[in-house]
Amino acid sequence: MILQPLLDLAELCVRRGIHHAVIAPGSRSAALTLAFARHPHIQTKVIPDERAAGYIALGMAQQLGQPVALICTSGTAALNFAPAVTEAYFLGVPLLVLTADRPPEWIHQQDGQMIHQDAVYGKHIKESYALPADYGHVDSRWFIERTVNQLINSAQEQPRGPVHLNVPIREPFYPKSDETFTYGSPRTITRVVEQRTLPQETWEELLGLLEDTDRVLILAGQQVISEALLEILEQLKNEFAFPVVGEVLSNLSGHSFLTHPDIFLGSTQPQDERCPEVLITFGDSFVSKNLKLFFRKYKPRYHYHISFRRELIDPFQTLTQQLAIEPEAFFHTLLETLDLRAFRQGDEDRDTTFLQSWEVAEQKAVSGIQHFLQTREAFGEFQAVAQVLEQIPESSQLHLANSMSVRYANYIGLTQRVTVFSNRGTSGIDGCMSTAVGAALTTDQLVFLLIGDVAFFYDRNALWHSHVPSNLRIILINNSGGSIFRMIDGPRQQPELETYFETQHHTTAERTAQDAGLVYYAIADEQELVKALPSFLNEDKKAKLLEISSDPVANQKTFDQFKELMKAM
Amino acid sequence: MILQPLLDLAELCVRRGIHHAVIAPGSRSAALTLAFARHPHIQTKVIPDERAAGYIALGMAQQLGQPVALICTSGTAALNFAPAVTEAYFLGVPLLVLTADRPPEWIHQQDGQMIHQDAVYGKHIKESYALPADYGHVDSRWFIERTVNQLINSAQEQPRGPVHLNVPIREPFYPKSDETFTYGSPRTITRVVEQRTLPQETWEELLGLLEDTDRVLILAGQQVISEALLEILEQLKNEFAFPVVGEVLSNLSGHSFLTHPDIFLGSTQPQDERCPEVLITFGDSFVSKNLKLFFRKYKPRYHYHISFRRELIDPFQTLTQQLAIEPEAFFHTLLETLDLRAFRQGDEDRDTTFLQSWEVAEQKAVSGIQHFLQTREAFGEFQAVAQVLEQIPESSQLHLANSMSVRYANYIGLTQRVTVFSNRGTSGIDGCMSTAVGAALTTDQLVFLLIGDVAFFYDRNALWHSHVPSNLRIILINNSGGSIFRMIDGPRQQPELETYFETQHHTTAERTAQDAGLVYYAIADEQELVKALPSFLNEDKKAKLLEISSDPVANQKTFDQFKELMKAM
C-alpha cells in the first residue's frame, strides 16, 4: 500500500504550481517517484547521476521561476545534490529537494544506504525539515501539509532558494500491481508577503543626493531583466545622464547601455573622471576583476545596493545602504519622482560630462576589441568564440560555463538580444552543462552553451540520460586542458603548469557526442568554422556539439596581447 | 611569497607518515598544491573531478592503512568530496581533507568560488578545523602545528576515518618563479592510545557462557583480515566446533570457513538447528538480506560485537554487549584461555552437531549453485560472472561495485585467496570505479573491478586523468540499465520499471574505453568470453575493460530460478 501522504505531497506540489520533477532512480524513494510520475499534471525527467540531476533541476527552475521537485533515494545520492543545491542557494533559484531516507532508528546501523541526511545541506539551504517516519497519526498529516506549504512558500519568497524535505520511508516501498492511486485534497496555505516600499525619508535622502551631483552611476549585476525595467533604465540614462553599466550576465546587451566595463576599467591610465559620487547596484555578482578593482579604488561616496538578501553583500567594500525592494519598483519610482521634481524645478540642462566619459570609454573598448580580433594572424579560440557569439540568433539563450568561457564572452559582448545565464552563485565548473540541459528541457528557444573542455568532461553525465533536448547547441572550446591557468601570471610561471594546473589531456568530445547521439562538428581552423556554422545554428530538432580545437600556447599569446590592449585603454 | 606554514604542513604530513596526495586542480589551492607537489617524499596524483578524486584517495588510503591527503580549491569542489568523505567515515578509512578557502570575511560576498566551507561535511567527519586566515602571529603557527597533529592522530585512531582542515588562503596564490621552497622542521605530536584489553570479569562471564553451550557462532562482517587471525579462527573452529561464517566481503574465502550464508539462510525450511546461543560478530556490514533476516528471526541469547565504534551498531536487533578491542587480540586471548581451560578440565569431546548443521548447509549451497550455473541453457551475466570470478588469479584484489555486482559475487563466492573490497560504508554506486583505481595506483597486485553499467557510467570520470593504472582490470556487466530493479518484485510489477527504475539505455563502454586508452573486449556469448579471458587476465601492463553484454529479461529469468533454489535449500 503506497503511502497516502506522499500522494498528497505530490498533489500539494501541483496545487502550489510545481509541475516539474527531476528524479534520480532508487528503491527507497520508489513511493515518491511513483507519486510524482503518475500524477497527470507533473512532468518528470529521470536522470541517473544525481550531481547532473541537481543542476538540470536548477536549469529548469531558473527558466520557470518556480520550484522544481528534485527527488533521490537515501545515502550519498543526497550528497551528490549538494553542489547544485549550493549553487541554487547563492544564485537564488527555487528548488524543492525531496530525499528519501531510512527511518531515523536505522541510521548508522550498517544496513545499506544510510547517512545522516537531516540538515545534510548545512547552511546552503533556505529551510530544511524531516518528516516523521510514521504517517499514521492525524497530527503527522497535519505536520506534513503545513511543512510542505511552508517550504514551498520559503522557496518562492525573495530571495528565492532551495528548500529540503527529508522523507523517511519504511518498507514496503512499492504498491501492489493492481493498486490505483487516489490523490487527496491537501490544503494549500500560502503566505502573502508584504508589498515592500521604501520609507519616505529614504526616498527624500536619496533624491536629495541625486540632485546634488552629476556623478550617478547605475551598475547592474548578474540577472535576467524585464523589458519594462530596461525601458526605465533607458529613460534614466537619457533624461538624467546616468550611465547604466553592466556585464554580459546583466542582460543589458542589445540596447544602448555600457556593457564592456571589463575591458576599459582595466586601463592603467588614471580614471578619476569615471569615479561616481553615488553608485546604485542591483542584481547579483560580477565577473570582472577589473571592475571590482576599479570600484575598490575609485570609491563612490554613497553606494546603494538593491537586494532582498539579509546579508550585506559588499564586494567593492563601498556599500552604505541596502534597499530591500524589487529593482523594477525602485527604478520606476525613482524615474517618476525625478521627472516630477525636474518638471517642478523647470527644465535645467543636466551636465552630461560624467556620462560621456563612460560612453567614450565604452566606444573605445568596443572598437578596440573588434579591431584586435580582426587583426590577429593565427586562428584561436578568442576569435572563434567572437565569430560564434556574433551569429547566435536573437531570442536564443546563451549559457556561459565557468571559467574562461564566461570571461571571453564578457570581453567580446553581444549586440543582439540573447538571454544570458551562468552558474555564478558559486562559479563552479561542475554543473554548467547540466544547467543548460535543464534550461533547454524547459524552453522552446535554442539554448547555446559555451563551455571549455574541463567543464565539459567534468559534467559529461549531463548528457547521460534519455532526455537530451533537441534545442541544445554546445560550443566546446577544447584547448586540451584548463587554459585559464595559462592566462594568469601566477601558475604560468610554475614548472607545474601543465601537470598540476592545466591538467593537459588529448581527449576530444567526439565519442562523448556519439554516445549521447549529438550531431558533431570538429573545427580546427576558420574555414571549417565558417563552413559548419550555418548547419550548427540551424533550428532543426537535433542536439549539436561544435568542438573548436586550438593551441593553448597560441591562445595564451593572443590573450597576452589582449591584456596589453586593456591596459592601454 | 608562498606561505611557509603550508610548506610546514606538507612536511608535517611526511613526518607523520603521509606520503600520498590526491590533488584536484585550482587556483585558490595553488599554494597547497605546490607545497605537496614539490615535496620530495610525497607522491601526488592530479584528478580533475573532485568526486572521483575523493574516491581515488579513499581507495589509496584503504590499501595503505594510512591517511592520504586530499586537496581541492574553494567552492563546490569541497562539496564534490562529500560522497567519498562520507563513505570513508562509515567504512573507517583515514583521509586528511585539505580544502582551500577564502578568508572568512570574504564568504557570501559574491566574489567567485565561495561557500560556507566550515563544517561542510557535517556529521560525516571525525574532526574538522579551520586554520586562521592570517599566519603571521606566532600563535597561529602553534595552532596549525598542534591542530594538524591532532587531526592526523584522529584519522589514524580506531575507528579510523576522515578529518578535515579548511585552509583560508589570501592572494598572492603563487610563488615567484625563482622562489625556492624550504620545508621547515615542524614538531610532531603523536598520541599513544592505551592498549585495550577487556576486564577480567568480562572474560570470566564470556568464557562461562561459551562453556555452557555448544551453539557458539562466529560471524565475520566486511573486513580485510590478517593471516594470523585466520589461523586463530581455524583453530577455534577445529578445536571447539565454532562455525566461522562470513560473506565474500569478510575475506574468509580460500579457507575452510562457511562463506555462502546468503544462499542457505534464504531457505524457507525451519532453521532452528542453526540458531546460535552465543553469537560473536566482528568487522563491518553485511550484504545479505537473508542473513540479516535469519538472525532477526533466530535470535541468539547473547550477541557480542567487537568494534571500536562509539555507536551501538545492531543490525540484527540482538546485540547484548559491544567489546572495544582489536579482533585479533580478542580471538587470540579467547583461543588461549579456552585451550588452557580445556586442558585443565581434561579432554572432553565437544558436541559438533551445531557445526555440522552449518557445514552441511554450506556444502549444499556450494554444490547447489555450481549445479545451477552449469545447467542454465541461455548464457547470461550470472554465469559469466561465475566464470570470470573463478579465474581471477590468487593474490589479486577484487573490488565489487554496488549494487548487483556485490550480490552476484556474494552468491557465487571465491575458492581462491583474493582480497575483496567494496564501498559498503554507504553502499553508493557513485565512486566504485574510482575506489578501484585508487587501489590499483597503490598496489602492484592486479586489481579487478566487477561493476554494472549504471555504476560504471555514473563514475566514468574515474578514468578521466593521466594516471589510469596498468594493473586495472574492469569487468563490466552491461545489461542496459539498473537491472537490480528487475530482480526484486516491487519495481518489476510497476509499469514504470524500464523508465523510472532501470533507466534503460543502449550505451556500451567501447568509446569510454577508447577515450581512456583501455584495452577493450566486447563479450556477447560464452565463446567470446572463453576466448577473451586469457588475454584479459594476462599480467601485461595495460589497463583493460571486459564488457559483458546480456539480456536483462533473460537475466531476470535466471535470477528468479535462483531464488527458487535458495528457498528450497
PDB file of N, CA and C in Angstrom, chain A residues 489-491 493-496, chain B residues 1-8 30-32 34-35 38-39 170-183:
ATOM      1  N   ASP A 489      49.276  35.062 -14.650  1.00  0.00           N
ATOM      2  CA  ASP A 489      50.735  35.023 -14.481  1.00  0.00           C
ATOM      3  C   ASP A 489      51.209  33.995 -13.457  1.00  0.00           C
ATOM      4  N   GLY A 490      50.503  33.907 -12.337  1.00  0.00           N
ATOM      5  CA  GLY A 490      50.992  33.068 -11.245  1.00  0.00           C
ATOM      6  C   GLY A 490      51.295  31.638 -11.664  1.00  0.00           C
ATOM      7  N   PRO A 491      50.283  30.874 -12.108  1.00  0.00           N
ATOM      8  CA  PRO A 491      50.529  29.465 -12.442  1.00  0.00           C
ATOM      9  C   PRO A 491      51.411  29.309 -13.680  1.00  0.00           C
ATOM     10  N   GLN A 493      53.988  30.726 -14.493  1.00  0.00           N
ATOM     11  CA  GLN A 493      55.417  30.761 -14.187  1.00  0.00           C
ATOM     12  C   GLN A 493      55.898  29.493 -13.482  1.00  0.00           C
ATOM     13  N   GLN A 494      54.977  28.608 -13.130  1.00  0.00           N
ATOM     14  CA  GLN A 494      55.385  27.432 -12.358  1.00  0.00           C
ATOM     15  C   GLN A 494      55.744  26.284 -13.308  1.00  0.00           C
ATOM     16  N   PRO A 495      56.768  25.542 -12.966  1.00  0.00           N
ATOM     17  CA  PRO A 495      57.076  24.358 -13.776  1.00  0.00           C
ATOM     18  C   PRO A 495      55.934  23.333 -13.731  1.00  0.00           C
ATOM     19  N   GLU A 496      55.063  23.445 -12.740  1.00  0.00           N
ATOM     20  CA  GLU A 496      53.948  22.506 -12.602  1.00  0.00           C
ATOM     21  C   GLU A 496      52.754  22.869 -13.476  1.00  0.00           C
TER      22      GLU A 496
ATOM     23  N   MET B   1      55.314  35.319  -2.377  1.00  0.00           N
ATOM     24  CA  MET B   1      55.969  34.501  -1.348  1.00  0.00           C
ATOM     25  C   MET B   1      54.991  33.429  -0.858  1.00  0.00           C
ATOM     26  N   ILE B   2      55.369  32.168  -1.034  1.00  0.00           N
ATOM     27  CA  ILE B   2      54.487  31.088  -0.629  1.00  0.00           C
ATOM     28  C   ILE B   2      54.421  31.061   0.905  1.00  0.00           C
ATOM     29  N   LEU B   3      53.273  30.614   1.411  1.00  0.00           N
ATOM     30  CA  LEU B   3      53.084  30.628   2.857  1.00  0.00           C
ATOM     31  C   LEU B   3      53.920  29.524   3.516  1.00  0.00           C
ATOM     32  N   GLN B   4      54.857  29.921   4.330  1.00  0.00           N
ATOM     33  CA  GLN B   4      55.730  28.950   4.991  1.00  0.00           C
ATOM     34  C   GLN B   4      54.932  27.905   5.784  1.00  0.00           C
ATOM     35  N   PRO B   5      53.871  28.306   6.505  1.00  0.00           N
ATOM     36  CA  PRO B   5      53.127  27.290   7.259  1.00  0.00           C
ATOM     37  C   PRO B   5      52.542  26.182   6.378  1.00  0.00           C
ATOM     38  N   LEU B   6      52.281  26.483   5.101  1.00  0.00           N
ATOM     39  CA  LEU B   6      51.739  25.422   4.238  1.00  0.00           C
ATOM     40  C   LEU B   6      52.848  24.471   3.805  1.00  0.00           C
ATOM     41  N   LEU B   7      54.051  24.990   3.642  1.00  0.00           N
ATOM     42  CA  LEU B   7      55.189  24.089   3.408  1.00  0.00           C
ATOM     43  C   LEU B   7      55.388  23.190   4.626  1.00  0.00           C
ATOM     44  N   ASP B   8      55.307  23.811   5.792  1.00  0.00           N
ATOM     45  CA  ASP B   8      55.498  23.027   7.025  1.00  0.00           C
ATOM     46  C   ASP B   8      54.389  21.990   7.190  1.00  0.00           C
ATOM     47  N   ALA B  30      46.495  26.763  -4.928  1.00  0.00           N
ATOM     48  CA  ALA B  30      47.807  26.586  -5.564  1.00  0.00           C
ATOM     49  C   ALA B  30      48.938  26.404  -4.553  1.00  0.00           C
ATOM     50  N   ALA B  31      48.895  27.162  -3.478  1.00  0.00           N
ATOM     51  CA  ALA B  31      49.998  27.064  -2.516  1.00  0.00           C
ATOM     52  C   ALA B  31      50.037  25.681  -1.861  1.00  0.00           C
ATOM     53  N   LEU B  32      48.857  25.122  -1.591  1.00  0.00           N
ATOM     54  CA  LEU B  32      48.796  23.759  -1.051  1.00  0.00           C
ATOM     55  C   LEU B  32      49.312  22.763  -2.086  1.00  0.00           C
ATOM     56  N   LEU B  34      51.352  23.171  -4.573  1.00  0.00           N
ATOM     57  CA  LEU B  34      52.798  23.243  -4.781  1.00  0.00           C
ATOM     58  C   LEU B  34      53.559  22.739  -3.561  1.00  0.00           C
ATOM     59  N   ALA B  35      53.042  23.018  -2.376  1.00  0.00           N
ATOM     60  CA  ALA B  35      53.722  22.548  -1.164  1.00  0.00           C
ATOM     61  C   ALA B  35      53.811  21.011  -1.167  1.00  0.00           C
ATOM     62  N   ARG B  38      55.948  19.645  -4.608  1.00  0.00           N
ATOM     63  CA  ARG B  38      57.406  19.805  -4.631  1.00  0.00           C
ATOM     64  C   ARG B  38      58.109  19.067  -3.494  1.00  0.00           C
ATOM     65  N   HIS B  39      57.324  18.497  -2.618  1.00  0.00           N
ATOM     66  CA  HIS B  39      57.988  17.779  -1.511  1.00  0.00           C
ATOM     67  C   HIS B  39      58.578  16.475  -2.048  1.00  0.00           C
ATOM     68  N   ARG B 170      45.068  33.803   1.329  1.00  0.00           N
ATOM     69  CA  ARG B 170      44.959  35.110   0.680  1.00  0.00           C
ATOM     70  C   ARG B 170      45.864  35.163  -0.541  1.00  0.00           C
ATOM     71  N   GLU B 171      45.586  36.083  -1.451  1.00  0.00           N
ATOM     72  CA  GLU B 171      46.495  36.317  -2.567  1.00  0.00           C
ATOM     73  C   GLU B 171      47.775  36.961  -2.045  1.00  0.00           C
ATOM     74  N   PRO B 172      48.900  36.805  -2.715  1.00  0.00           N
ATOM     75  CA  PRO B 172      49.101  36.061  -3.955  1.00  0.00           C
ATOM     76  C   PRO B 172      49.111  34.550  -3.707  1.00  0.00           C
ATOM     77  N   PHE B 173      48.590  33.815  -4.689  1.00  0.00           N
ATOM     78  CA  PHE B 173      48.480  32.367  -4.543  1.00  0.00           C
ATOM     79  C   PHE B 173      49.737  31.624  -4.979  1.00  0.00           C
ATOM     80  N   TYR B 174      50.535  32.282  -5.796  1.00  0.00           N
ATOM     81  CA  TYR B 174      51.654  31.569  -6.438  1.00  0.00           C
ATOM     82  C   TYR B 174      52.995  32.140  -5.991  1.00  0.00           C
ATOM     83  N   PRO B 175      53.990  31.297  -5.901  1.00  0.00           N
ATOM     84  CA  PRO B 175      55.326  31.797  -5.583  1.00  0.00           C
ATOM     85  C   PRO B 175      55.919  32.498  -6.805  1.00  0.00           C
ATOM     86  N   LYS B 176      56.923  33.287  -6.565  1.00  0.00           N
ATOM     87  CA  LYS B 176      57.645  33.865  -7.700  1.00  0.00           C
ATOM     88  C   LYS B 176      58.381  32.731  -8.417  1.00  0.00           C
ATOM     89  N   SER B 177      58.704  32.987  -9.696  1.00  0.00           N
ATOM     90  CA  SER B 177      59.262  31.874 -10.482  1.00  0.00           C
ATOM     91  C   SER B 177      60.629  31.432  -9.966  1.00  0.00           C
ATOM     92  N   ASP B 178      61.343  32.332  -9.295  1.00  0.00           N
ATOM     93  CA  ASP B 178      62.679  31.943  -8.814  1.00  0.00           C
ATOM     94  C   ASP B 178      62.679  31.576  -7.329  1.00  0.00           C
ATOM     95  N   GLU B 179      61.489  31.457  -6.767  1.00  0.00           N
ATOM     96  CA  GLU B 179      61.410  31.211  -5.328  1.00  0.00           C
ATOM     97  C   GLU B 179      61.758  29.745  -5.029  1.00  0.00           C
ATOM     98  N   THR B 180      62.600  29.524  -4.033  1.00  0.00           N
ATOM     99  CA  THR B 180      62.885  28.137  -3.656  1.00  0.00           C
ATOM    100  C   THR B 180      62.092  27.806  -2.391  1.00  0.00           C
ATOM    101  N   PHE B 181      61.695  26.569  -2.322  1.00  0.00           N
ATOM    102  CA  PHE B 181      60.902  26.123  -1.177  1.00  0.00           C
ATOM    103  C   PHE B 181      61.839  25.544  -0.115  1.00  0.00           C
ATOM    104  N   THR B 182      61.680  25.996   1.099  1.00  0.00           N
ATOM    105  CA  THR B 182      62.436  25.406   2.192  1.00  0.00           C
ATOM    106  C   THR B 182      61.433  24.857   3.198  1.00  0.00           C
ATOM    107  N   TYR B 183      61.401  23.544   3.277  1.00  0.00           N
ATOM    108  CA  TYR B 183      60.480  22.916   4.227  1.00  0.00           C
ATOM    109  C   TYR B 183      61.081  23.033   5.619  1.00  0.00           C
TER     110      TYR B 183
END
